[in-house]
Each structure stands twice: as C-alpha cells, then as structure tokens.
C-alpha cells in the first residue's frame, strides 16, 4: 500500500476508508453473534453503538498519527465525517430517517467522541 501523504483531505479520506473497513468486519462479527446467540434488540443496538465508537476511534487514531498537530480536533473531524457519511447513506437508502432522533444524537456523540479519543491517543 502506498504511504499516505500529509495532505489533510487525503488523510481524512483514508481514515474514513479504515473506519468503514473496520465497521464492515465488526458488523459481520455482530451478525454471526446474532445468528449463534439469538441476541436481543438492546444487545444488537449496543453492539452497533460500540462498532461506531471503535471504528471512529481507529479513524481518529490514524488521522492523529498522520497529521501530528491538533490531533484531538482532526480525530473529532474524522468521527464527524464518518457520522455524516453514515447519515447521508441512511437517508439515501431508506428515503427517511429510520431511527428516532435519540439514536441519531447518540450516534453523533459516539462518532465525535470516538474520533476525538482516537486522535488524543495517537
């Protein structure tokens, strides 16, 4: 894989790619657990929230490592971009906001906080 330069848009795009790859892998794992363990709705929702947070943490960590300054800010921005793409794709696919405002706010906060923490830990 070619090294990522310090171009901020390129670093943010690559961090989104990393975050969504991690999301895909973890969602596959969650679906396997759902199949094997017959998880309840609350457990599935908690798993999804955890996946959002971990994915944004990884993206924020990558962004902070690459940009080296204002890591907290760039990590939070990485998480916010993740949330924005997630929300836009949900709107395009479902043609409406499927979940309630509470779930959207929780997802927004988890993505922003996960990205910011990832940036701080980098």
XYZ file of N, CA, C and O in Angstrom:
488
model
N 0.843 -1.166 0.000
C 0.000 0.000 0.000
C 0.893 1.236 0.000
O 1.856 1.303 0.744
N 0.556 2.214 -0.781
C 1.355 3.441 -0.874
C 1.188 4.264 0.389
O 0.108 4.305 0.983
N 2.257 4.912 0.839
C 2.139 5.734 2.038
C 1.229 6.928 1.792
O 1.179 7.482 0.695
N 0.502 7.304 2.818
C -0.414 8.441 2.736
C 0.374 9.701 3.056
O 1.100 9.761 4.042
N 0.249 10.704 2.211
C 0.964 11.950 2.451
C 0.278 12.731 3.570
O -0.704 12.294 4.136
N 0.792 13.904 3.844
C 0.221 14.717 4.908
C -0.890 15.633 4.394
O -1.296 16.541 5.072
N -1.368 15.427 3.191
C -2.487 16.184 2.668
C -3.705 15.894 3.548
O -4.138 14.743 3.662
N -4.236 16.921 4.168
C -5.331 16.721 5.125
C -6.546 16.026 4.514
O -7.067 15.085 5.105
N -7.026 16.442 3.330
C -8.171 15.734 2.759
C -7.868 14.262 2.453
O -8.725 13.397 2.658
N -6.655 13.983 2.005
C -6.288 12.605 1.706
C -6.204 11.765 2.976
O -6.676 10.622 3.013
N -5.637 12.335 4.037
C -5.565 11.627 5.318
C -6.971 11.358 5.845
O -7.272 10.253 6.307
N -7.856 12.345 5.770
C -9.230 12.158 6.247
C -9.966 11.109 5.414
O -10.699 10.280 5.964
N -9.758 11.123 4.106
C -10.401 10.124 3.250
C -9.892 8.721 3.581
O -10.686 7.777 3.654
N -8.598 8.591 3.802
C -8.039 7.289 4.134
C -8.515 6.828 5.514
O -8.766 5.638 5.716
N -8.665 7.762 6.452
C -9.170 7.388 7.778
C -10.625 6.916 7.689
O -11.020 5.995 8.402
N -11.413 7.521 6.798
C -12.782 7.048 6.588
C -12.780 5.638 6.002
O -13.586 4.793 6.411
N -11.882 5.398 5.073
C -11.773 4.068 4.487
C -11.436 3.039 5.564
O -12.071 1.977 5.646
N -10.470 3.355 6.401
C -10.096 2.461 7.501
C -11.291 2.232 8.422
O -11.597 1.096 8.802
N -11.982 3.308 8.777
C -13.133 3.203 9.680
C -14.223 2.318 9.092
O -14.812 1.481 9.798
N -14.507 2.475 7.819
C -15.573 1.678 7.217
C -15.167 0.226 6.986
O -16.022 -0.665 7.036
N -13.902 -0.039 6.770
C -13.447 -1.430 6.693
C -13.616 -2.105 8.051
O -14.115 -3.230 8.147
N -13.219 -1.397 9.109
C -13.395 -1.938 10.463
C -14.875 -2.136 10.771
O -15.275 -3.156 11.346
N -15.699 -1.181 10.357
C -17.144 -1.303 10.556
C -17.679 -2.561 9.876
O -18.451 -3.318 10.475
N -17.280 -2.795 8.637
C -17.743 -3.977 7.911
C -17.349 -5.268 8.600
O -18.178 -6.186 8.745
N -16.113 -5.346 9.038
C -15.632 -6.551 9.720
C -16.394 -6.775 11.024
O -16.859 -7.891 11.315
N -16.556 -5.716 11.801
C -17.251 -5.854 13.085
C -18.741 -6.131 12.915
O -19.336 -6.861 13.718
N -19.362 -5.591 11.875
C -20.769 -5.900 11.617
C -20.948 -7.357 11.205
O -21.948 -7.994 11.569
N -19.991 -7.889 10.459
C -20.041 -9.319 10.134
C -19.948 -10.169 11.405
O -20.670 -11.156 11.561
N -19.051 -9.776 12.305
C -18.922 -10.480 13.579
C -20.212 -10.375 14.404
O -20.679 -11.365 14.968
N -20.802 -9.183 14.429
C -22.055 -8.995 15.170
C -23.176 -9.832 14.567
O -23.968 -10.438 15.306
N -23.238 -9.909 13.255
C -24.289 -10.717 12.623
C -24.082 -12.204 12.926
O -25.059 -12.936 13.122
N -22.831 -12.641 12.995
C -22.559 -14.023 13.376
C -23.019 -14.283 14.811
O -23.637 -15.310 15.096
N -22.711 -13.333 15.712
C -23.156 -13.477 17.100
C -24.676 -13.470 17.208
O -25.257 -14.209 18.005
N -25.325 -12.645 16.396
C -26.790 -12.611 16.379
C -27.343 -13.975 15.955
O -28.284 -14.490 16.561
N -26.739 -14.562 14.945
C -27.170 -15.864 14.449
C -26.966 -16.955 15.496
O -27.846 -17.779 15.729
N -25.787 -16.958 16.128
C -25.453 -18.038 17.069
C -26.111 -17.866 18.436
O -26.508 -18.843 19.062
N -26.198 -16.620 18.924
C -26.628 -16.395 20.307
C -28.048 -15.845 20.431
O -28.522 -15.640 21.539
N -28.693 -15.573 19.300
C -30.057 -15.021 19.322
C -30.132 -13.773 20.217
O -30.892 -13.713 21.180
N -29.295 -12.805 19.909
C -29.204 -11.590 20.718
C -30.512 -10.809 20.717
O -31.246 -10.803 19.726
N -30.769 -10.141 21.829
C -31.955 -9.292 21.956
C -31.714 -7.962 21.239
O -30.574 -7.592 20.942
N -32.796 -7.247 20.976
C -32.718 -5.971 20.261
C -31.784 -4.981 20.960
O -30.996 -4.304 20.322
N -31.860 -4.899 22.277
C -30.999 -3.989 23.028
C -29.525 -4.348 22.912
O -28.668 -3.460 22.832
N -29.232 -5.634 22.891
C -27.854 -6.078 22.738
C -27.321 -5.750 21.345
O -26.165 -5.362 21.197
N -28.161 -5.899 20.355
C -27.756 -5.567 18.986
C -27.483 -4.070 18.872
O -26.469 -3.657 18.296
N -28.373 -3.248 19.433
C -28.189 -1.799 19.372
C -26.913 -1.386 20.099
O -26.159 -0.544 19.605
N -26.642 -1.987 21.247
C -25.402 -1.689 21.977
C -24.180 -2.107 21.157
O -23.166 -1.392 21.133
N -24.277 -3.242 20.481
C -23.186 -3.688 19.623
C -22.932 -2.717 18.472
O -21.784 -2.412 18.145
N -24.003 -2.211 17.876
C -23.862 -1.254 16.779
C -23.221 0.033 17.278
O -22.326 0.591 16.635
N -23.666 0.519 18.432
C -23.058 1.729 19.003
C -21.574 1.503 19.297
O -20.745 2.376 19.068
N -21.252 0.329 19.822
C -19.854 0.010 20.096
C -19.022 -0.026 18.817
O -17.876 0.439 18.791
N -19.609 -0.561 17.753
C -18.917 -0.601 16.467
C -18.659 0.809 15.956
O -17.560 1.110 15.479
N -19.644 1.693 16.063
C -19.441 3.090 15.653
C -18.282 3.708 16.427
O -17.405 4.356 15.845
N -18.285 3.516 17.743
C -17.248 4.129 18.583
C -15.860 3.569 18.250
O -14.897 4.334 18.109
N -15.749 2.259 18.127
C -14.446 1.643 17.820
C -13.934 2.038 16.440
O -12.745 2.293 16.264
N -14.823 2.085 15.472
C -14.424 2.467 14.116
C -13.933 3.906 14.075
O -12.919 4.217 13.439
N -14.645 4.786 14.753
C -14.235 6.193 14.790
C -12.956 6.375 15.610
O -12.126 7.222 15.274
N -12.788 5.577 16.652
C -11.562 5.618 17.435
C -10.369 5.258 16.546
O -9.343 5.947 16.569
N -10.518 4.223 15.736
C -9.434 3.816 14.831
C -9.166 4.889 13.779
O -8.006 5.205 13.484
N -10.222 5.461 13.218
C -10.045 6.520 12.232
C -9.393 7.752 12.828
O -8.503 8.363 12.220
N -9.810 8.136 14.025
C -9.205 9.278 14.710
C -7.756 9.020 15.071
O -6.910 9.914 14.978
N -7.453 7.792 15.470
C -6.076 7.425 15.793
C -5.185 7.563 14.561
O -4.102 8.142 14.627
N -5.657 7.038 13.432
C -4.898 7.132 12.188
C -4.690 8.599 11.796
O -3.583 9.006 11.433
N -5.759 9.381 11.870
C -5.672 10.794 11.500
C -4.680 11.529 12.386
O -3.840 12.289 11.903
N -4.753 11.296 13.693
C -3.824 11.938 14.624
C -2.384 11.548 14.375
O -1.481 12.376 14.444
N -2.153 10.266 14.084
C -0.790 9.798 13.805
C -0.220 10.463 12.562
O 0.959 10.810 12.518
N -1.042 10.619 11.547
C -0.555 11.179 10.289
C -0.389 12.697 10.335
O 0.572 13.223 9.783
N -1.315 13.399 10.972
C -1.270 14.867 10.926
C -0.439 15.478 12.049
O 0.045 16.595 11.917
N -0.298 14.799 13.162
C 0.616 15.135 14.269
C 0.342 16.454 15.004
O 0.920 16.703 16.032
N -0.486 17.321 14.497
C -0.841 18.548 15.217
C -2.352 18.597 15.367
O -3.076 18.092 14.499
N -2.806 19.172 16.458
C -4.251 19.280 16.730
C -4.944 17.931 16.572
O -5.988 17.810 15.932
N -4.344 16.918 17.148
C -4.826 15.543 16.990
C -6.265 15.381 17.452
O -7.056 14.683 16.815
N -6.593 16.020 18.565
C -7.953 15.954 19.100
C -8.946 16.492 18.068
O -9.966 15.859 17.778
N -8.642 17.640 17.499
C -9.523 18.281 16.523
C -9.658 17.440 15.251
O -10.771 17.213 14.764
N -8.538 16.972 14.709
C -8.588 16.181 13.484
C -9.260 14.832 13.717
O -9.973 14.325 12.847
N -9.057 14.246 14.888
C -9.736 12.996 15.213
C -11.243 13.191 15.307
O -12.021 12.389 14.788
N -11.654 14.287 15.965
C -13.081 14.583 16.064
C -13.675 14.822 14.678
O -14.785 14.359 14.377
N -12.950 15.525 13.824
C -13.431 15.762 12.465
C -13.566 14.453 11.695
O -14.533 14.255 10.946
N -12.637 13.551 11.906
C -12.720 12.240 11.277
C -13.998 11.518 11.715
O -14.714 10.944 10.892
N -14.295 11.549 13.009
C -15.517 10.933 13.521
C -16.774 11.604 12.990
O -17.761 10.942 12.672
N -16.738 12.925 12.875
C -17.893 13.652 12.353
C -18.114 13.354 10.871
O -19.262 13.253 10.419
N -17.042 13.200 10.116
C -17.188 12.814 8.712
C -17.770 11.408 8.585
O -18.609 11.148 7.726
N -17.325 10.517 9.449
C -17.866 9.151 9.476
C -19.372 9.209 9.711
O -20.150 8.573 8.999
N -19.789 9.980 10.711
C -21.211 10.104 11.028
C -21.979 10.710 9.856
O -23.067 10.251 9.514
N -21.414 11.746 9.233
C -22.089 12.421 8.129
C -22.318 11.468 6.963
O -23.419 11.417 6.399
N -21.285 10.702 6.598
C -21.432 9.737 5.503
C -22.463 8.676 5.883
O -23.322 8.305 5.074
N -22.410 8.204 7.117
C -23.358 7.202 7.599
C -24.791 7.726 7.513
O -25.693 7.039 7.024
N -25.008 8.962 7.960
C -26.340 9.558 7.940
C -26.824 9.765 6.505
O -27.972 9.456 6.176
N -25.952 10.273 5.634
C -26.346 10.509 4.240
C -26.682 9.199 3.526
O -27.666 9.138 2.778
N -25.891 8.174 3.748
C -26.191 6.880 3.135
C -27.503 6.301 3.658
O -28.285 5.730 2.895
N -27.757 6.468 4.942
C -29.019 6.004 5.518
C -30.197 6.736 4.892
O -31.227 6.135 4.580
N -30.051 8.043 4.700
C -31.126 8.823 4.079
C -31.347 8.415 2.625
O -32.491 8.332 2.170
N -30.263 8.156 1.896
C -30.394 7.739 0.501
C -31.058 6.371 0.362
O -31.883 6.159 -0.519
N -30.695 5.462 1.241
C -31.214 4.096 1.143
C -32.645 4.005 1.663
O -33.510 3.414 1.030
N -32.914 4.620 2.814
C -34.221 4.491 3.448
C -35.213 5.567 3.027
O -36.385 5.479 3.329
N -34.740 6.618 2.400
C -35.570 7.748 1.964
C -36.195 8.512 3.134
O -37.054 9.341 2.960
N -35.761 8.200 4.350
C -36.211 8.914 5.542
C -35.240 8.590 6.675
O -34.384 7.727 6.544
N -35.402 9.295 7.765
C -34.605 8.978 8.948
C -35.322 7.855 9.669
O -36.356 8.053 10.292
N -34.778 6.646 9.539
C -35.446 5.460 10.056
C -35.490 5.406 11.574
O -36.482 5.016 12.156
N -34.417 5.789 12.214
C -34.391 5.715 13.669
C -34.797 7.062 14.253
O -34.823 8.079 13.573
N -35.111 7.060 15.519
C -35.527 8.279 16.189
C -34.376 9.243 16.390
O -33.205 8.902 16.210
N -34.730 10.440 16.774
C -33.727 11.486 16.973
C -32.756 11.110 18.096
O -31.576 11.463 18.032
N -33.227 10.370 19.084
C -32.353 9.969 20.196
C -31.206 9.087 19.693
O -30.050 9.295 20.077
N -31.515 8.125 18.811
C -30.475 7.253 18.272
C -29.499 8.034 17.406
O -28.302 7.754 17.395
N -30.005 9.016 16.682
C -29.132 9.831 15.831
C -28.181 10.666 16.682
O -26.989 10.753 16.393
N -28.700 11.252 17.741
C -27.860 12.070 18.633
C -26.812 11.190 19.316
O -25.634 11.571 19.406
N -27.214 10.011 19.769
C -26.266 9.097 20.412
C -25.173 8.702 19.417
O -23.975 8.711 19.747
N -25.558 8.375 18.189
C -24.572 8.011 17.167
C -23.629 9.170 16.885
O -22.413 8.974 16.760
N -24.165 10.370 16.781
C -23.351 11.559 16.540
C -22.320 11.744 17.652
O -21.127 11.942 17.393
N -22.777 11.650 18.895
C -21.865 11.840 20.033
C -20.808 10.739 20.103
O -19.637 11.021 20.384
N -21.207 9.500 19.854
C -20.241 8.396 19.882
C -19.199 8.532 18.782
O -18.010 8.273 19.012
N -19.619 8.938 17.598
C -18.676 9.097 16.492
C -17.702 10.239 16.766
O -16.488 10.094 16.577
N -18.224 11.370 17.225
C -17.354 12.513 17.514
C -16.401 12.199 18.667
O -15.199 12.475 18.583
N -16.922 11.598 19.738
C -16.083 11.275 20.893
C -15.066 10.186 20.554
O -13.904 10.261 20.969
N -15.489 9.173 19.809
C -14.563 8.117 19.416
C -13.413 8.655 18.568
O -12.258 8.320 18.796
N -13.728 9.508 17.608
C -12.697 10.103 16.782
C -11.752 10.983 17.589
O -10.544 10.942 17.423
N -12.322 11.805 18.476
C -11.511 12.686 19.306
C -10.587 11.884 20.233
O -9.404 12.219 20.380
N -11.124 10.815 20.841
C -10.282 9.972 21.698
C -9.176 9.295 20.909
O -8.040 9.193 21.382
N -9.515 8.836 19.708
C -8.505 8.227 18.859
C -7.393 9.213 18.541
O -6.208 8.876 18.558
N -7.774 10.454 18.237
C -6.777 11.486 17.984
C -5.916 11.764 19.192
O -4.696 11.941 19.090
N -6.536 11.789 20.378
C -5.762 12.036 21.606
C -4.809 10.897 21.916
O -3.704 11.115 22.393
N -5.232 9.662 21.671
C -4.389 8.501 21.968
C -3.243 8.335 20.981
O -2.300 7.603 21.251
N -3.352 8.996 19.817
C -2.326 8.799 18.786
C -1.053 9.429 19.177
O -0.306 9.882 19.474
